[in-house]
Short mmCIF file of C-alpha atoms in Angstrom, two decimals:
data_model
loop_
_atom_site.label_atom_id
_atom_site.label_comp_id
_atom_site.label_asym_id
_atom_site.label_seq_id
_atom_site.Cartn_x
_atom_site.Cartn_y
_atom_site.Cartn_z
CA MET A 865 -19.86 -16.45 18.56
CA LYS A 866 -16.06 -14.17 18.85
CA ILE A 867 -17.45 -10.93 20.83
CA GLY A 868 -15.21 -8.29 20.75
CA LEU A 869 -16.01 -5.66 23.95
CA TYR A 870 -15.10 -2.31 23.15
CA PHE A 871 -15.39 -0.74 26.73
CA GLY A 872 -15.50 2.68 27.23
CA SER A 873 -17.46 6.20 29.12
CA PHE A 874 -18.84 6.79 25.16
CA ASN A 875 -19.12 10.15 26.60
CA PRO A 876 -20.48 11.33 23.87
CA ILE A 877 -20.16 7.89 21.49
CA HIS A 878 -18.69 9.46 18.53
CA VAL A 879 -17.63 8.96 15.21
CA GLY A 880 -14.36 8.23 16.21
CA HIS A 881 -15.15 5.58 18.22
CA LEU A 882 -17.60 4.17 15.19
CA ILE A 883 -14.78 3.86 12.85
CA ILE A 884 -12.51 1.89 14.50
CA ALA A 885 -15.29 -0.90 15.77
CA ASN A 886 -15.82 -1.03 12.27
CA THR A 887 -12.53 -1.36 11.25
CA LEU A 888 -11.85 -3.95 14.10
CA TYR A 889 -15.32 -5.88 12.98
CA ASP A 890 -13.65 -5.64 9.20
CA ARG A 891 -10.71 -7.06 10.05
CA THR A 892 -10.72 -9.77 12.65
CA ASP A 893 -12.89 -12.64 13.00
CA LEU A 894 -16.03 -11.29 15.55
CA ASP A 895 -19.31 -12.21 14.73
CA GLU A 896 -19.98 -9.24 17.01
CA VAL A 897 -19.03 -5.92 19.03
CA TRP A 898 -20.25 -4.86 21.88
CA PHE A 899 -19.85 -1.28 23.12
CA VAL A 900 -19.42 -1.99 27.06
CA VAL A 901 -20.76 1.43 28.46
CA SER A 902 -19.09 1.95 31.47
CA PRO A 903 -20.50 3.62 34.55
CA GLN A 904 -17.46 4.73 36.40
CA ASN A 905 -13.82 3.96 35.20
CA PRO A 906 -11.46 4.11 37.60
CA PHE A 907 -8.83 6.03 35.37
CA LYS A 908 -11.19 8.67 35.10
CA ARG A 909 -12.60 11.99 37.12
CA GLN A 910 -16.97 11.36 37.59
CA GLN A 911 -17.23 14.94 37.23
CA SER A 912 -17.53 15.59 33.76
CA MET A 913 -19.79 12.26 33.09
CA ILE A 914 -23.17 12.63 32.16
CA HIS A 915 -25.53 9.95 33.28
CA GLU A 916 -25.31 6.15 32.15
CA PHE A 917 -29.01 5.71 30.91
CA ASP A 918 -27.42 9.29 28.47
CA ARG A 919 -24.62 7.23 27.45
CA LEU A 920 -26.01 3.91 26.93
CA ARG A 921 -29.21 5.28 25.26
CA MET A 922 -27.01 7.44 22.83
CA VAL A 923 -24.40 4.35 22.10
CA GLU A 924 -27.92 2.98 21.06
CA LEU A 925 -28.75 5.81 18.58
CA ALA A 926 -25.07 5.31 17.19
CA ILE A 927 -25.17 1.86 16.33
CA ALA A 928 -28.60 1.34 15.67
CA ASP A 929 -28.03 0.70 11.59
CA HIS A 930 -25.20 -1.55 12.03
CA TYR A 931 -26.70 -5.60 12.89
CA HIS A 932 -23.76 -6.65 14.37
CA PHE A 933 -23.17 -4.26 16.62
CA ARG A 934 -25.00 -4.23 20.24
CA ALA A 935 -24.94 -1.75 23.70
CA SER A 936 -24.45 -3.36 26.71
CA ASP A 937 -25.37 -2.18 30.57
CA VAL A 938 -23.42 -4.96 32.01
CA GLU A 939 -21.49 -2.76 34.26
CA PHE A 940 -24.50 -0.90 35.08
CA ARG A 941 -25.57 -4.20 38.06
CA MET A 942 -21.81 -4.01 38.65
CA PRO A 943 -19.91 -2.63 41.86
CA LYS A 944 -18.32 0.74 40.86
CA PRO A 945 -15.52 1.16 39.79
CA SER A 946 -15.87 -0.76 36.84
CA TYR A 947 -12.29 -3.06 36.67
CA THR A 948 -12.22 -4.78 33.07
CA ILE A 949 -11.42 -8.58 34.59
CA ASP A 950 -14.92 -8.02 36.61
CA THR A 951 -17.04 -7.83 33.78
CA LEU A 952 -15.03 -10.05 31.78
CA THR A 953 -15.02 -12.99 34.02
CA TYR A 954 -19.10 -11.82 34.87
CA LEU A 955 -19.43 -12.96 30.76
CA SER A 956 -17.21 -15.44 30.25
CA GLU A 957 -20.15 -17.13 32.88
CA GLN A 958 -23.25 -15.63 31.79
CA TYR A 959 -22.33 -16.73 27.92
CA PRO A 960 -20.45 -19.30 28.04
CA GLN A 961 -21.55 -20.28 24.92
CA HIS A 962 -19.32 -17.06 23.36
CA GLN A 963 -15.76 -16.31 23.41
CA PHE A 964 -14.51 -12.59 24.15
CA CYS A 965 -11.88 -10.41 23.27
CA LEU A 966 -11.03 -7.06 24.62
CA PHE A 967 -10.65 -3.55 22.25
CA LEU A 968 -7.87 -1.72 23.56
CA GLY A 969 -6.23 1.87 22.04
CA SER A 970 -2.59 1.69 21.88
CA ASP A 971 -2.41 4.33 24.99
CA ASN A 972 -4.87 2.05 27.23
CA LEU A 973 -2.48 -0.90 26.91
CA THR A 974 0.93 1.10 27.85
CA HIS A 975 -0.75 1.44 31.46
CA PHE A 976 -1.95 -1.52 31.19
CA HIS A 977 0.10 -2.84 33.84
CA LYS A 978 -2.03 -1.32 36.38
CA TRP A 979 -5.26 -2.69 35.73
CA LYS A 980 -6.70 -5.03 38.38
CA ASN A 981 -5.49 -8.78 37.96
CA HIS A 982 -4.09 -7.68 34.36
CA GLN A 983 -2.33 -11.03 33.62
CA ALA A 984 -5.17 -12.70 34.05
CA ILE A 985 -6.46 -10.84 31.32
CA LEU A 986 -3.65 -10.87 29.25
CA ASP A 987 -4.05 -15.63 29.70
CA ASN A 988 -7.39 -15.51 28.88
CA TYR A 989 -8.58 -12.95 26.57
CA GLU A 990 -7.16 -12.26 23.13
CA ILE A 991 -6.89 -8.30 23.18
CA PHE A 992 -7.15 -6.62 19.49
CA VAL A 993 -5.07 -2.73 19.49
CA TYR A 994 -5.51 -0.16 17.18
CA PRO A 995 -3.11 2.44 17.35
CA ARG A 996 -4.18 5.94 19.11
CA PRO A 997 -1.93 8.99 18.11
CA GLY A 998 2.01 9.67 19.35
CA GLU A 999 2.00 5.34 20.22
CA THR A 1000 4.04 3.98 18.67
CA LYS A 1001 4.98 1.13 20.59
CA VAL A 1002 5.10 -2.76 19.11
CA PHE A 1003 3.94 -5.36 22.08
CA ASP A 1004 5.23 -8.85 21.88
CA HIS A 1005 2.25 -11.03 23.36
CA PRO A 1006 1.00 -14.12 21.85
CA LYS A 1007 -2.50 -12.62 22.87
CA ILE A 1008 -2.27 -9.10 21.60
CA LYS A 1009 -2.61 -8.28 17.88
CA THR A 1010 -1.98 -4.99 16.12
CA ILE A 1011 -4.50 -3.57 14.02
CA ASP A 1012 -4.52 -1.99 11.23
CA ALA A 1013 -6.84 0.78 11.64
CA PRO A 1014 -7.60 4.88 10.92
CA LEU A 1015 -5.19 6.78 13.24
CA LEU A 1016 -7.91 9.06 14.36
CA ASP A 1017 -7.56 12.34 16.75
CA ILE A 1018 -11.17 12.47 18.10
CA SER A 1019 -12.10 12.82 21.33
CA ALA A 1020 -15.24 13.06 24.00
CA THR A 1021 -13.20 16.16 25.88
CA PHE A 1022 -12.54 17.97 22.27
CA ILE A 1023 -16.17 17.82 21.45
CA ARG A 1024 -17.68 18.37 25.11
CA LYS A 1025 -15.58 21.81 25.25
CA ALA A 1026 -16.67 22.65 21.78
CA MET A 1027 -20.35 21.84 22.75
CA GLN A 1028 -19.85 24.16 25.74
CA ASP A 1029 -18.57 26.77 24.22
CA GLY A 1030 -20.98 26.27 21.49
CA ARG A 1031 -19.17 25.87 18.35
CA SER A 1032 -19.73 22.79 15.95
CA VAL A 1033 -19.97 19.20 16.48
CA LYS A 1034 -20.97 18.64 13.10
CA TYR A 1035 -20.01 15.37 11.88
CA LEU A 1036 -18.45 14.57 14.32
CA LEU A 1037 -21.19 12.89 16.26
CA PRO A 1038 -23.46 10.83 14.37
CA GLU A 1039 -26.88 12.52 13.62
CA PRO A 1040 -29.43 11.10 15.60
CA VAL A 1041 -26.50 11.42 19.03
CA GLU A 1042 -26.13 14.73 17.97
CA GLU A 1043 -30.18 15.30 18.04
CA TYR A 1044 -30.40 13.71 21.25
CA VAL A 1045 -26.97 15.45 22.90
CA ARG A 1046 -29.16 19.17 21.65
CA ASP A 1047 -32.75 17.75 22.66
CA LYS A 1048 -31.86 17.05 26.31
CA LYS A 1049 -29.51 19.83 26.46
CA LEU A 1050 -26.59 17.72 27.34
CA TYR A 1051 -23.03 19.02 27.52
CA GLN A 1052 -23.79 22.83 28.11
#
């Protein structure tokens, strides 16, 4: 199977993530999309992050009705911070029958050269790039494929701030995720 890996903090997962994942699944030759919940991203501050098991549970709730989507906690058992190349290598060794590729927002590809062993990723894995607001750079590499996807400016930061301010996040979060956040009193 060909698996698209969608790495993220998913703090929380929101409709933008789901729209991008579904669009990339629909417009590529992928068999499945795995949402890889990153316990600690080396480029993000840890202090605003809720517990990784809550973030994993929200991903599970958000994708429960999509047969081709999976939630992955593979990075929970790996050294922190999480480095994409380490996870790709681990998954490739554990599942040699699968072909893995990577989803990246065009904003992440801008600083991709700073990633650990970025050249090894380019040499060994296909990368599907989706557009992000304000990013217009074209990437000329045989392993990088830009996918026509909706340009979404929905951020988890905006959602967390809205919740902290007591504002509605209806339609920004899948309903089961919104209920989970409310029941557990997250992001208050």
